[in-house]
XYZ file of C-alpha atoms in Angstrom:
757
model
C 9.601 23.339 -107.129
C 9.719 19.962 -105.395
C 6.468 18.757 -103.897
C 7.352 16.507 -100.998
C 5.838 13.030 -101.184
C 6.546 9.592 -99.819
C 5.701 6.145 -101.105
C 6.078 5.178 -104.747
C 4.739 6.412 -108.014
C 1.488 4.896 -109.292
C 1.887 1.523 -110.981
C 5.242 0.794 -109.393
C 5.182 -2.168 -107.051
C 6.217 -1.739 -103.447
C 9.028 -3.985 -102.319
C 6.479 -5.777 -100.155
C 3.780 -5.914 -102.832
C 0.833 -3.863 -103.958
C 0.588 -0.389 -105.427
C 0.263 2.864 -103.577
C -0.393 6.438 -104.609
C 1.997 9.257 -103.767
C 1.541 10.261 -100.156
C 2.088 13.784 -98.893
C 5.074 13.526 -96.574
C 3.829 16.486 -94.533
C 0.735 14.528 -93.469
C 2.944 11.899 -91.836
C 5.332 14.347 -90.167
C 4.895 15.525 -86.603
C 4.276 19.290 -86.674
C 7.035 21.439 -85.234
C 6.261 23.229 -81.989
C 6.275 27.020 -81.963
C 8.905 29.007 -80.185
C 6.104 30.859 -78.344
C 4.287 27.665 -77.384
C 3.697 27.082 -73.697
C 5.055 23.787 -72.387
C 2.072 21.591 -71.429
C 4.034 19.685 -68.802
C 1.133 18.869 -66.471
C -0.987 17.444 -69.286
C 1.892 15.360 -70.576
C 2.467 13.973 -67.092
C -1.209 13.126 -66.891
C -0.984 11.234 -70.186
C 1.977 9.347 -68.769
C 0.080 8.508 -65.561
C -2.864 7.185 -67.580
C -0.638 5.020 -69.775
C -2.722 1.924 -69.013
C -5.572 3.466 -71.006
C -4.849 2.631 -74.669
C -7.278 5.118 -76.253
C -6.779 8.870 -75.929
C -9.183 11.507 -77.221
C -8.241 15.168 -77.428
C -11.406 17.104 -78.244
C -11.749 20.883 -78.272
C -12.716 23.720 -80.619
C -10.137 25.354 -82.855
C -7.309 27.179 -81.189
C -6.969 25.123 -78.007
C -3.532 23.744 -78.812
C -4.478 20.114 -79.438
C -1.724 19.580 -81.994
C 0.808 21.482 -79.877
C 0.140 19.257 -76.861
C 0.532 16.069 -78.868
C 3.687 17.298 -80.578
C 5.249 18.170 -77.216
C 4.251 14.754 -75.859
C 5.979 13.084 -78.822
C 9.166 15.058 -78.073
C 9.206 13.805 -74.495
C 7.919 10.231 -74.736
C 10.419 7.480 -75.504
C 8.099 5.463 -77.755
C 7.857 5.695 -81.516
C 5.119 8.068 -82.651
C 3.153 7.608 -85.853
C 1.346 10.740 -87.025
C -1.395 11.271 -89.599
C -2.745 14.783 -90.196
C -6.234 14.171 -91.584
C -7.749 16.351 -94.305
C -10.906 16.311 -96.422
C -9.382 14.129 -99.132
C -8.974 11.339 -96.567
C -12.714 10.648 -96.801
C -11.806 7.654 -98.911
C -11.160 4.701 -96.589
C -8.393 3.369 -98.826
C -6.623 6.749 -98.632
C -7.013 7.190 -94.875
C -5.971 3.630 -94.056
C -3.028 3.787 -96.462
C -1.686 6.730 -94.485
C -2.244 4.780 -91.253
C -0.541 1.701 -92.703
C 2.409 3.736 -93.981
C 3.035 5.464 -90.659
C 2.873 2.127 -88.814
C 5.009 0.414 -91.462
C 7.734 3.011 -90.931
C 7.914 1.864 -87.298
C 7.503 -1.873 -87.828
C 6.558 -3.672 -91.087
C 2.828 -4.366 -91.275
C 3.165 -6.880 -94.096
C 2.373 -7.326 -97.774
C -1.216 -8.500 -97.234
C -2.211 -5.133 -95.748
C -0.958 -3.210 -98.765
C -2.406 -5.777 -101.168
C -5.845 -5.210 -99.643
C -5.411 -1.437 -99.740
C -4.388 -1.545 -103.397
C -7.131 -3.891 -104.590
C -9.917 -1.875 -106.276
C -12.645 -4.326 -105.271
C -11.296 -5.244 -101.848
C -13.894 -4.734 -99.099
C -12.742 -2.170 -96.558
C -14.649 -3.623 -93.577
C -14.286 -7.193 -94.832
C -10.560 -7.274 -95.675
C -8.640 -4.009 -95.257
C -9.686 -3.261 -91.677
C -9.207 -6.843 -90.385
C -5.740 -7.089 -91.953
C -4.614 -3.667 -90.722
C -6.105 -4.230 -87.259
C -4.355 -7.587 -86.997
C -1.034 -6.038 -88.060
C -1.476 -3.225 -85.508
C -2.360 -5.654 -82.713
C 0.699 -7.785 -83.546
C 3.227 -4.942 -83.341
C 6.040 -5.677 -80.915
C 7.451 -2.160 -80.741
C 5.343 0.171 -78.545
C 3.855 2.927 -80.659
C 1.650 5.953 -80.172
C -0.517 6.366 -83.293
C -1.956 9.876 -83.582
C -4.683 10.900 -86.021
C -5.113 14.664 -85.905
C -8.204 16.567 -87.134
C -10.410 13.458 -87.260
C -13.471 15.739 -87.154
C -12.904 16.177 -90.906
C -13.892 12.544 -91.487
C -17.541 12.222 -92.488
C -17.251 9.057 -94.581
C -18.922 6.309 -92.554
C -16.454 3.594 -93.624
C -13.552 5.769 -92.461
C -15.196 6.421 -89.110
C -16.126 2.766 -88.662
C -12.560 1.714 -89.472
C -11.152 3.894 -86.675
C -13.661 2.473 -84.219
C -12.573 -1.078 -85.054
C -8.884 -0.093 -84.962
C -9.425 1.110 -81.392
C -10.219 -2.480 -80.391
C -6.783 -3.689 -81.564
C -4.283 -1.414 -79.813
C -1.389 -3.637 -78.705
C -0.116 -3.642 -75.146
C 2.159 -0.700 -74.372
C 0.834 1.267 -77.342
C -1.828 3.975 -77.650
C -4.243 5.281 -80.271
C -4.859 9.034 -80.104
C -7.727 10.737 -81.941
C -7.736 14.532 -81.897
C -10.310 16.893 -83.365
C -12.987 19.490 -82.788
C -15.806 17.008 -82.192
C -16.152 13.680 -80.422
C -14.345 11.000 -82.447
C -16.101 7.963 -83.955
C -15.615 5.643 -80.984
C -17.917 3.753 -78.655
C -17.129 6.296 -75.956
C -19.474 5.002 -73.241
C -18.171 1.448 -73.542
C -14.529 2.547 -73.505
C -15.147 4.670 -70.410
C -16.852 1.799 -68.626
C -13.936 -0.491 -69.451
C -11.382 2.040 -68.195
C -9.675 2.086 -71.607
C -10.204 5.773 -72.420
C -8.250 8.899 -71.436
C -10.098 12.112 -72.353
C -8.712 15.615 -72.704
C -11.132 18.461 -73.357
C -11.248 22.267 -73.534
C -11.064 22.733 -69.774
C -7.866 20.668 -69.661
C -6.314 22.532 -72.593
C -7.121 26.028 -71.293
C -4.011 27.867 -70.147
C -3.533 28.883 -66.546
C -2.578 32.423 -65.503
C 1.005 31.216 -65.149
C 0.851 29.702 -68.648
C -0.453 33.011 -70.007
C 2.418 34.887 -68.399
C 4.869 32.386 -69.873
C 3.403 32.825 -73.362
C 3.646 36.601 -73.124
C 7.256 36.439 -71.970
C 8.103 34.144 -74.911
C 6.567 36.778 -77.196
C 8.741 39.432 -75.544
C 5.699 41.201 -74.136
C 6.035 42.609 -70.630
C 2.816 43.052 -68.603
C 2.024 43.506 -64.945
C 0.321 40.755 -62.984
C -3.044 42.551 -63.031
C -2.961 42.967 -66.822
C -1.995 39.319 -67.295
C -4.816 38.228 -64.998
C -7.339 40.447 -66.812
C -6.219 39.121 -70.193
C -6.426 35.543 -68.940
C -9.873 36.121 -67.453
C -11.179 37.641 -70.670
C -9.787 34.875 -72.918
C -10.764 32.161 -70.424
C -7.337 30.670 -71.024
C -8.100 30.084 -74.728
C -4.605 29.511 -76.191
C -5.144 31.056 -79.627
C -6.817 34.094 -78.064
C -3.799 34.622 -75.832
C -1.460 34.010 -78.759
C -3.163 36.642 -80.922
C -3.247 39.027 -77.994
C 0.521 38.587 -77.641
C 1.004 39.413 -81.336
C -1.285 42.418 -80.944
C 0.620 43.680 -77.908
C 3.950 43.118 -79.620
C 2.737 45.363 -82.449
C 1.975 48.162 -80.012
C -1.580 47.456 -78.890
C -2.697 48.295 -75.358
C -3.373 45.644 -72.669
C -6.865 47.028 -72.109
C -7.776 46.727 -75.803
C -6.244 43.260 -75.951
C -8.346 42.110 -73.010
C -11.451 43.467 -74.712
C -10.708 41.877 -78.105
C -9.817 38.257 -77.452
C -12.563 36.404 -75.693
C -12.991 32.665 -75.394
C -14.489 31.908 -78.822
C -13.647 32.479 -82.452
C -16.163 35.346 -82.805
C -13.701 37.608 -81.024
C -10.824 36.446 -83.179
C -12.941 37.025 -86.279
C -13.682 40.576 -85.165
C -9.998 41.134 -84.494
C -8.960 39.769 -87.876
C -11.499 41.963 -89.654
C -11.217 45.217 -87.706
C -7.736 45.225 -86.208
C -5.232 42.799 -87.637
C -5.899 43.236 -91.369
C -6.177 46.997 -90.899
C -2.757 47.218 -89.204
C -0.665 45.345 -91.776
C 0.499 46.522 -95.184
C -1.840 46.241 -98.143
C 0.491 43.753 -99.817
C 0.468 41.523 -96.730
C -3.316 41.828 -96.429
C -3.797 40.856 -100.072
C -1.374 37.990 -99.664
C -3.084 36.626 -96.540
C -6.666 36.740 -97.757
C -5.999 35.493 -101.271
C -3.637 32.672 -100.315
C -6.281 31.423 -97.874
C -7.696 29.483 -100.843
C -4.646 27.203 -100.592
C -4.505 24.215 -98.288
C -0.705 24.459 -98.285
C 1.637 27.076 -99.666
C 5.049 27.456 -101.211
C 6.660 30.567 -102.637
C 6.285 29.592 -106.327
C 2.690 28.464 -105.803
C 1.790 31.743 -104.088
C 3.369 33.764 -106.885
C 1.391 31.812 -109.485
C -1.923 32.087 -107.639
C -1.560 35.793 -106.834
C 0.040 36.512 -110.241
C 2.414 38.745 -108.326
C 6.209 38.438 -108.300
C 7.574 38.895 -104.802
C 4.919 36.784 -103.123
C 7.546 34.236 -102.157
C 9.388 36.929 -100.186
C 6.181 37.856 -98.352
C 5.664 34.209 -97.421
C 9.213 34.046 -96.083
C 8.666 37.216 -94.015
C 5.434 35.860 -92.566
C 7.159 32.580 -91.721
C 9.921 34.442 -89.875
C 7.342 36.458 -87.919
C 5.692 33.239 -86.646
C 2.359 34.602 -87.888
C 0.104 31.570 -87.455
C 1.932 29.722 -90.208
C 2.572 26.017 -89.695
C 5.746 24.699 -91.416
C 5.196 21.455 -93.328
C 8.784 20.496 -94.044
C 12.230 20.977 -92.598
C 13.457 23.097 -95.503
C 11.130 26.048 -95.052
C 9.463 25.590 -98.431
C 5.916 24.501 -97.584
C 3.513 25.984 -95.023
C -0.130 26.077 -94.116
C -2.165 28.473 -92.028
C -3.437 27.521 -88.617
C -6.872 26.082 -89.407
C -8.832 28.704 -87.504
C -6.843 31.558 -89.017
C -7.356 30.177 -92.522
C -11.104 29.855 -91.946
C -11.270 33.497 -90.922
C -9.108 34.737 -93.799
C -11.180 32.750 -96.281
C -14.370 34.237 -94.849
C -12.860 37.698 -95.292
C -11.985 36.942 -98.924
C -15.502 35.640 -99.600
C -16.916 38.835 -98.095
C -14.637 41.298 -99.885
C -13.734 39.596 -103.200
C -16.130 36.687 -103.747
C -15.665 36.653 -107.506
C -11.948 36.082 -107.098
C -12.218 32.650 -105.459
C -12.675 30.574 -108.642
C -9.956 32.589 -110.386
C -7.418 31.935 -107.621
C -8.330 28.266 -107.410
C -8.075 27.946 -111.168
C -4.561 29.391 -111.042
C -3.663 26.906 -108.311
C -4.948 24.097 -110.522
C -2.877 25.351 -113.445
C 0.273 25.541 -111.290
C -0.166 22.005 -109.981
C -0.802 20.729 -113.492
C 2.336 22.464 -114.775
C 4.268 20.849 -111.920
C 2.948 17.381 -112.784
C 0.613 16.970 -109.807
C -2.640 16.283 -111.680
C -4.688 15.143 -108.678
C -4.157 18.430 -106.836
C -4.986 20.188 -110.109
C -8.236 18.235 -110.304
C -9.169 19.018 -106.685
C -8.595 22.753 -107.179
C -10.521 22.598 -110.450
C -13.448 21.138 -108.504
C -13.241 24.028 -106.029
C -13.086 26.438 -108.983
C -16.162 24.839 -110.558
C -14.211 24.092 -113.744
C -16.192 21.207 -115.262
C -14.128 21.007 -118.452
C -10.796 20.648 -116.662
C -12.181 18.164 -114.137
C -13.557 15.998 -116.961
C -10.269 16.121 -118.861
C -8.164 15.269 -115.803
C -10.539 12.545 -114.642
C -10.284 10.897 -118.045
C -6.517 10.694 -117.522
C -6.500 9.827 -113.838
C -9.273 7.279 -113.511
C -7.232 4.216 -114.518
C -4.210 4.723 -112.216
C -6.434 5.801 -109.333
C -8.635 2.747 -109.860
C -5.600 0.470 -109.890
C -4.579 1.987 -106.566
C -7.913 0.892 -105.072
C -9.264 4.403 -104.392
C -12.760 3.793 -105.676
C -14.374 6.182 -103.165
C -12.235 9.035 -104.529
C -13.246 8.160 -108.092
C -16.893 7.931 -107.125
C -16.667 11.390 -105.526
C -15.137 12.847 -108.690
C -17.676 11.185 -110.996
C -20.518 12.265 -108.710
C -19.334 15.886 -108.775
C -19.229 15.837 -112.574
C -22.571 14.088 -112.831
C -24.287 16.688 -110.641
C -23.106 19.367 -113.070
C -23.984 17.522 -116.261
C -20.324 16.943 -117.000
C -20.512 13.252 -117.972
C -23.330 13.209 -120.527
C -21.844 14.004 -123.942
C -18.293 13.099 -122.873
C -18.039 9.505 -124.072
C -14.712 8.473 -122.563
C -15.689 9.864 -119.158
C -19.036 8.050 -119.353
C -17.254 4.827 -120.345
C -14.880 5.148 -117.424
C -17.810 5.685 -115.065
C -19.477 2.595 -116.516
C -16.340 0.452 -116.214
C -15.846 1.579 -112.611
C -19.427 0.650 -111.737
C -19.118 -2.668 -113.585
C -15.983 -3.662 -111.680
C -17.267 -2.628 -108.256
C -20.583 -4.466 -108.368
C -22.913 -1.560 -109.280
C -24.720 -2.821 -112.392
C -27.498 -0.211 -112.435
C -24.929 2.600 -112.573
C -22.968 0.740 -115.244
C -26.099 0.426 -117.373
C -26.944 4.078 -116.893
C -23.595 5.197 -118.285
C -23.689 2.591 -121.059
C -26.967 4.199 -122.152
C -25.238 7.599 -122.163
C -22.498 6.233 -124.430
C -25.123 4.795 -126.787
C -26.887 8.161 -126.981
C -23.616 9.931 -127.725
C -22.622 7.436 -130.412
C -25.988 7.762 -132.103
C -25.699 11.548 -132.322
C -21.895 11.882 -132.590
C -20.787 14.589 -134.956
C -18.059 14.666 -136.131
C -17.417 10.902 -136.143
C -15.407 9.729 -133.140
C -11.759 8.675 -133.339
C -10.785 4.997 -133.550
C -9.779 4.682 -129.883
C -13.069 6.120 -128.625
C -15.017 3.821 -130.951
C -12.948 0.867 -129.716
C -13.725 1.687 -126.088
C -17.443 2.079 -126.857
C -17.481 -1.313 -128.605
C -15.641 -2.845 -125.633
C -18.283 -1.507 -123.263
C -21.066 -2.930 -125.435
C -19.337 -6.322 -125.550
C -18.787 -6.410 -121.790
C -22.413 -5.521 -121.016
C -23.739 -7.943 -123.688
C -27.134 -6.269 -123.632
C -28.139 -7.463 -127.107
C -27.081 -11.070 -126.872
C -24.160 -13.348 -127.740
C -24.167 -12.762 -131.519
C -24.088 -8.988 -131.088
C -21.382 -9.379 -128.433
C -19.307 -11.223 -131.018
C -19.739 -8.379 -133.517
C -18.981 -5.743 -130.864
C -15.857 -7.573 -129.663
C -14.599 -7.904 -133.249
C -15.250 -4.209 -133.854
C -13.381 -3.328 -130.663
C -10.351 -5.341 -131.800
C -10.386 -3.723 -135.261
C -10.702 -0.187 -133.872
C -7.974 -0.774 -131.285
C -5.694 -2.000 -134.072
C -6.469 1.162 -136.044
C -5.509 3.173 -132.985
C -2.253 1.165 -132.648
C -3.305 -0.150 -129.251
C -4.511 -3.719 -128.725
C -5.225 -4.572 -125.062
C -5.737 -8.137 -123.918
C -9.388 -7.469 -123.098
C -10.220 -7.342 -126.831
C -9.327 -10.993 -127.678
C -10.694 -12.056 -124.263
C -14.096 -10.669 -125.248
C -13.781 -12.124 -128.750
C -13.098 -15.541 -127.257
C -15.882 -15.278 -124.662
C -18.389 -14.332 -127.356
C -17.402 -17.317 -129.487
C -17.720 -19.674 -126.535
C -21.230 -18.297 -125.914
C -21.978 -18.979 -129.580
C -20.823 -22.600 -129.163
C -17.439 -22.298 -130.913
C -14.985 -23.565 -128.282
C -12.056 -23.977 -130.676
C -12.170 -20.426 -132.003
C -12.807 -19.112 -128.517
C -9.776 -20.873 -127.082
C -7.580 -19.517 -129.899
C -8.573 -15.968 -128.984
C -7.887 -16.683 -125.305
C -4.382 -17.792 -126.278
C -3.920 -14.481 -128.139
C -5.150 -12.553 -125.105
C -2.594 -14.240 -122.867
C 0.195 -13.369 -125.290
C -0.821 -9.701 -125.150
C -1.252 -9.734 -121.381
C 2.277 -11.058 -120.904
C 3.381 -7.685 -122.239
C 0.767 -5.431 -120.602
C 0.184 -7.392 -117.401
C -3.356 -6.650 -116.174
C -3.917 -9.303 -113.471
C -7.722 -9.204 -113.744
C -7.740 -9.728 -117.513
C -5.042 -12.388 -117.359
C -6.883 -14.301 -114.630
C -10.235 -14.110 -116.447
C -8.617 -15.373 -119.637
C -6.984 -18.287 -117.828
C -10.333 -19.107 -116.202
C -12.001 -19.154 -119.616
C -9.342 -21.558 -120.888
C -9.926 -23.701 -117.809
C -13.679 -23.809 -118.501
C -13.053 -24.768 -122.140
C -10.738 -27.578 -120.971
C -13.416 -28.780 -118.523
C -15.973 -28.866 -121.337
C -13.539 -31.059 -123.290
C -12.892 -33.220 -120.184
C -9.217 -32.210 -120.270
C -8.944 -31.957 -116.505
C -5.158 -31.742 -116.324
C -5.236 -28.661 -118.551
C -8.212 -27.259 -116.649
C -6.402 -27.556 -113.333
C -3.213 -26.056 -114.758
C -5.047 -23.010 -116.131
C -6.926 -22.577 -112.849
C -3.678 -22.715 -110.890
C -2.049 -20.148 -113.162
C -5.059 -17.846 -112.725
C -4.737 -18.150 -108.941
C -1.005 -17.354 -109.104
C -1.662 -14.265 -111.263
C -4.336 -13.042 -108.859
C -1.953 -13.372 -105.908
C 0.970 -11.865 -107.794
C -1.135 -8.889 -108.860
C -2.523 -8.315 -105.357
C -6.145 -8.477 -106.576
C -7.424 -11.326 -104.424
C -10.687 -9.488 -103.769
C -11.534 -8.617 -107.359
C -14.378 -9.833 -109.553
C -11.817 -11.920 -111.477
C -10.800 -13.621 -108.227
C -14.382 -14.862 -107.793
C -14.263 -16.848 -111.056
C -10.716 -17.980 -110.265
C -11.771 -19.493 -106.924
C -14.817 -21.083 -108.549
C -12.833 -22.924 -111.241
C -10.284 -23.973 -108.624
C -13.111 -25.356 -106.478
C -14.461 -27.368 -109.379
C -11.011 -28.713 -110.240
C -10.545 -29.687 -106.575
C -13.886 -31.521 -106.551
C -12.874 -33.456 -109.645
C -9.633 -34.644 -108.070
C -11.446 -35.488 -104.812
C -9.880 -32.800 -102.611
C -12.991 -31.803 -100.655
C -11.269 -29.489 -98.101
C -9.675 -27.479 -100.919
C -12.977 -27.401 -102.790
C -14.821 -26.055 -99.736
C -12.131 -23.442 -99.087
C -12.190 -22.129 -102.646
C -15.982 -22.350 -102.749
C -16.308 -20.087 -99.718
C -13.947 -17.553 -101.275
C -15.906 -17.572 -104.538
C -19.179 -17.183 -102.624
C -17.736 -14.247 -100.679
C -16.698 -12.450 -103.865
C -19.604 -13.303 -106.136
C -21.578 -10.069 -105.414
C -18.969 -8.370 -107.620
C -20.072 -10.524 -110.578
C -23.320 -8.921 -111.761
C -25.387 -8.465 -114.891
C -22.985 -5.653 -115.822
C -20.830 -8.490 -117.259
C -23.505 -11.201 -117.534
C -21.474 -13.842 -119.390
C -18.838 -14.137 -116.657
C -21.444 -13.720 -113.898
C -23.565 -16.621 -115.190
C -20.522 -18.793 -115.901
C -19.393 -18.215 -112.320
C -22.748 -19.275 -110.924
C -22.987 -22.389 -113.084
C -19.566 -23.521 -111.845
C -20.649 -22.863 -108.258
C -23.887 -24.819 -108.740
C -21.939 -27.845 -109.942
C -19.574 -27.601 -106.976
C -22.510 -27.329 -104.550
C -24.152 -30.384 -106.072
C -20.914 -32.357 -105.926
C -20.722 -31.502 -102.227
C -24.389 -32.516 -101.716
C -25.377 -28.931 -100.910
C -28.729 -28.599 -102.654
C -29.795 -25.455 -100.787
C -26.639 -23.627 -101.840
C -27.108 -24.738 -105.447
C -30.685 -23.488 -105.518
C -29.704 -20.136 -104.060
C -27.117 -19.657 -106.804
C -29.548 -20.858 -109.496
C -32.029 -18.172 -108.498
C -29.306 -15.557 -108.963
C -28.369 -16.977 -112.370
C -32.016 -16.904 -113.430
C -32.282 -13.264 -112.372
C -29.270 -12.365 -114.543
C -30.726 -14.345 -117.456
C -34.016 -12.519 -117.040
C -32.132 -9.260 -117.681
C -29.837 -10.749 -120.347
C -31.844 -13.574 -121.981
C -29.700 -14.070 -125.099
C -26.507 -15.537 -123.662
C -26.128 -18.307 -126.240
C -25.257 -21.776 -124.934
C -25.650 -20.581 -121.328
C -29.434 -20.530 -121.856
C -29.545 -24.257 -122.570
C -27.080 -24.960 -119.767
C -29.362 -23.096 -117.377
C -32.307 -25.288 -118.316
C -30.228 -28.445 -117.790
C -29.279 -27.280 -114.311
C -32.882 -26.357 -113.470
C -34.014 -29.816 -114.552
C -31.326 -31.443 -112.434
C -32.219 -29.377 -109.369
C -35.895 -30.221 -109.840
C -35.092 -33.929 -109.466
C -32.927 -33.514 -106.356
C -34.387 -35.228 -103.304
C -31.524 -34.621 -100.901
C -31.934 -32.391 -97.842
C -31.982 -28.708 -98.645
C -31.559 -27.134 -95.208
C -30.347 -23.534 -95.161
C -26.662 -23.058 -94.317
C -23.921 -20.491 -94.853
C -23.686 -21.541 -98.499
C -27.291 -20.364 -98.910
C -26.382 -16.735 -98.241
C -27.555 -14.573 -101.118
C -25.378 -12.036 -102.892
C -27.268 -9.248 -101.106
C -26.620 -10.879 -97.719
C -22.939 -11.331 -98.559
C -22.715 -7.615 -99.401
C -24.153 -6.812 -95.976
C -21.989 -9.267 -94.020
C -18.773 -7.148 -93.940
C -20.751 -4.141 -92.711
C -21.916 -6.156 -89.707
C -18.278 -6.405 -88.639
C -18.162 -2.638 -88.087
C -19.553 -0.779 -85.088
C -22.025 1.113 -87.282
C -25.650 1.032 -86.132
C -28.307 -0.303 -88.487
C -29.453 3.093 -89.770
C -25.882 4.083 -90.729
C -25.290 0.749 -92.455
C -28.543 1.288 -94.351
C -27.467 4.770 -95.445
C -24.048 3.504 -96.559
C -25.600 0.717 -98.644
C -28.543 2.779 -99.973
C -31.026 0.415 -98.302
C -33.837 0.911 -95.841
C -33.183 0.034 -92.181
C -36.007 -2.529 -92.491
C -34.166 -4.283 -95.344
C -30.910 -4.346 -93.370
C -32.662 -5.846 -90.332
C -34.438 -8.460 -92.460
C -31.236 -9.448 -94.246
C -29.414 -9.542 -90.916
C -31.949 -11.969 -89.451
C -31.641 -14.161 -92.540
C -27.847 -14.165 -92.165
C -28.112 -15.190 -88.493
C -30.490 -18.019 -89.380
C -28.260 -19.387 -92.147
C -25.129 -19.143 -90.006
C -26.922 -20.748 -87.057
C -26.226 -17.873 -84.655
C -28.238 -15.561 -82.431
C -26.813 -12.144 -83.229
C -24.309 -9.847 -84.853
C -21.192 -10.702 -82.829
C -21.715 -14.437 -83.246
C -22.407 -13.983 -86.958
C -19.070 -12.255 -87.486
C -17.208 -14.940 -85.548
C -18.903 -17.720 -87.525
C -18.307 -15.970 -90.862
C -14.608 -15.706 -90.006
C -14.475 -19.397 -89.150
C -15.944 -20.211 -92.555
C -13.649 -17.861 -94.475
C -16.453 -15.511 -95.515
C -14.734 -12.694 -93.583
C -11.153 -12.026 -92.647
C -9.991 -11.374 -89.125
């Protein structure tokens, strides 16, 4: 059975750059309108009259025909319509904004830089993704209506903030439409005051008496005017209530009973589903409806697998032909979903009648998706089934491709779910993956926590682990360098030996071997290993590892005063970062730093300042989770600051280096280098006034969040800080940027290159 997707497979480059996960085509397709649907002509005309208002909100409870209205509008309007049907899995900003970018790109290309930012694992959503996508949206020449349906399902604060910012960049002649059950994440009062907002609510969406009569006629139900009026009065014009009443009447129900059963809220529909509808259909249909309610979308083969009942595909086809609250998801009649309200009610019925069956059905769905090579859907259904073992196994397989696609929020959700159920402790590869994810995304405390878990497992492992698992554990120990440079050297060598035994030698192994030897003062041996790493990376092609290796060779060349070689290696690292679309990664921080130092040496101050600002912006990603690279980065930055007569910036960075060295005090030659730099800074007599270069890593982490419309308490919750800390850091940022408030700070940061936009 084909599962309809768009985009490209993981790890395949787009023609315009970057990597993207498989997208569900149905989420980007405008839903088909029902044959029984009432034409919402007056509302569509109103939308046309209010065309000068670029933001449209359609807010009403379930069953008011929000999607139907928008679909009919798209049929009538001459502009291109981009459509995104939001679901729970879109609570990863990279996922949500990839869907938005794809639907816009299908209308007019949004550009490589947007998809590069979306694909970069470490790329800041508010700092890079949103500014690039907003700029591309604002620059569109073709008028477009961008619709995001069911936005009430978004609870991730970065997703909600992104939509609020996107609303500020709607190009002339275009519109942004947010539809859902609750008020969307916009600055509603401001948009109203500016006359930029068109609002449609339940009262607007309620059907008139004439609309009700039209719906009944379309359903081939004949009623007198008094019965129609009574039914309309009882349902208060609620579209889904009238729709269900029409189905009820078509099946032989009386007008009086219909008027009594379908009031203006879902309680009446729930009562009808429980006491009337399910009682009137065949037992096979009832079983099919309630049990398939566990599925977000359905096909015949999937239903047969989940119900373990041949013939289920035929039942699905019959229900589709009867127009029974099924929403088609493709043009071939293969995939459907229930109307959201109807599914909620069916699922509640299943939980009431057969609660023990839910995990069984979801487990079967997971097995079907896995057999059909859709492991992510299998993992999601395994989570719903509470199947810790399967989730752990699938996460171990999926984490690397999903990370390379930039979907760190999705990975963090999966790891968090496992962690809450004790599913990471005792599973070494899963713990290692959690540690590597935290290490690469600037979360050193989490990285250390999972490194400890791996140590505990290795101490108690029985039977002995396989060579690959031992190699990965040694790699993690070498990266974290918690026991000093000499032990890092031994760990890196062990990792290389174990990888060789497993017939798999990644470039990270000789990179770590070389880094350890440099820390131990052996530049020649270190450089030889870096050369080996580059040879391996030419075959395997990890841009982060390649760039880090080239940076290490550049630093070795600088130590030897071979500046031509140093500059060449730095330039190659920069090219690999750009080619790989990872310009916001932790490796890019060191790349910009070595480029800045090379620029200083050749006297190109503007280039040095530009690269310095980029390195400063990215340096929060370089933490004590990989202390050798983090301290090297800061020592390069200190030397650049001093060359540019920026003593305050140098001292800020030195304090960060000292903090890392406090946690990792045995970093070989870096310890002596730190003392030399401290001594030099102690003798500096030049002015040390605070400027943008004095922003701390913590302040740089906060800066992108200031560019959102989130209030302080929501920023604090997102960053796991107190509101007091956020306010204090904000005031420090304003002082160092020489501004009075948040808006000015963002503008100044963009001028300096600390933020995009």
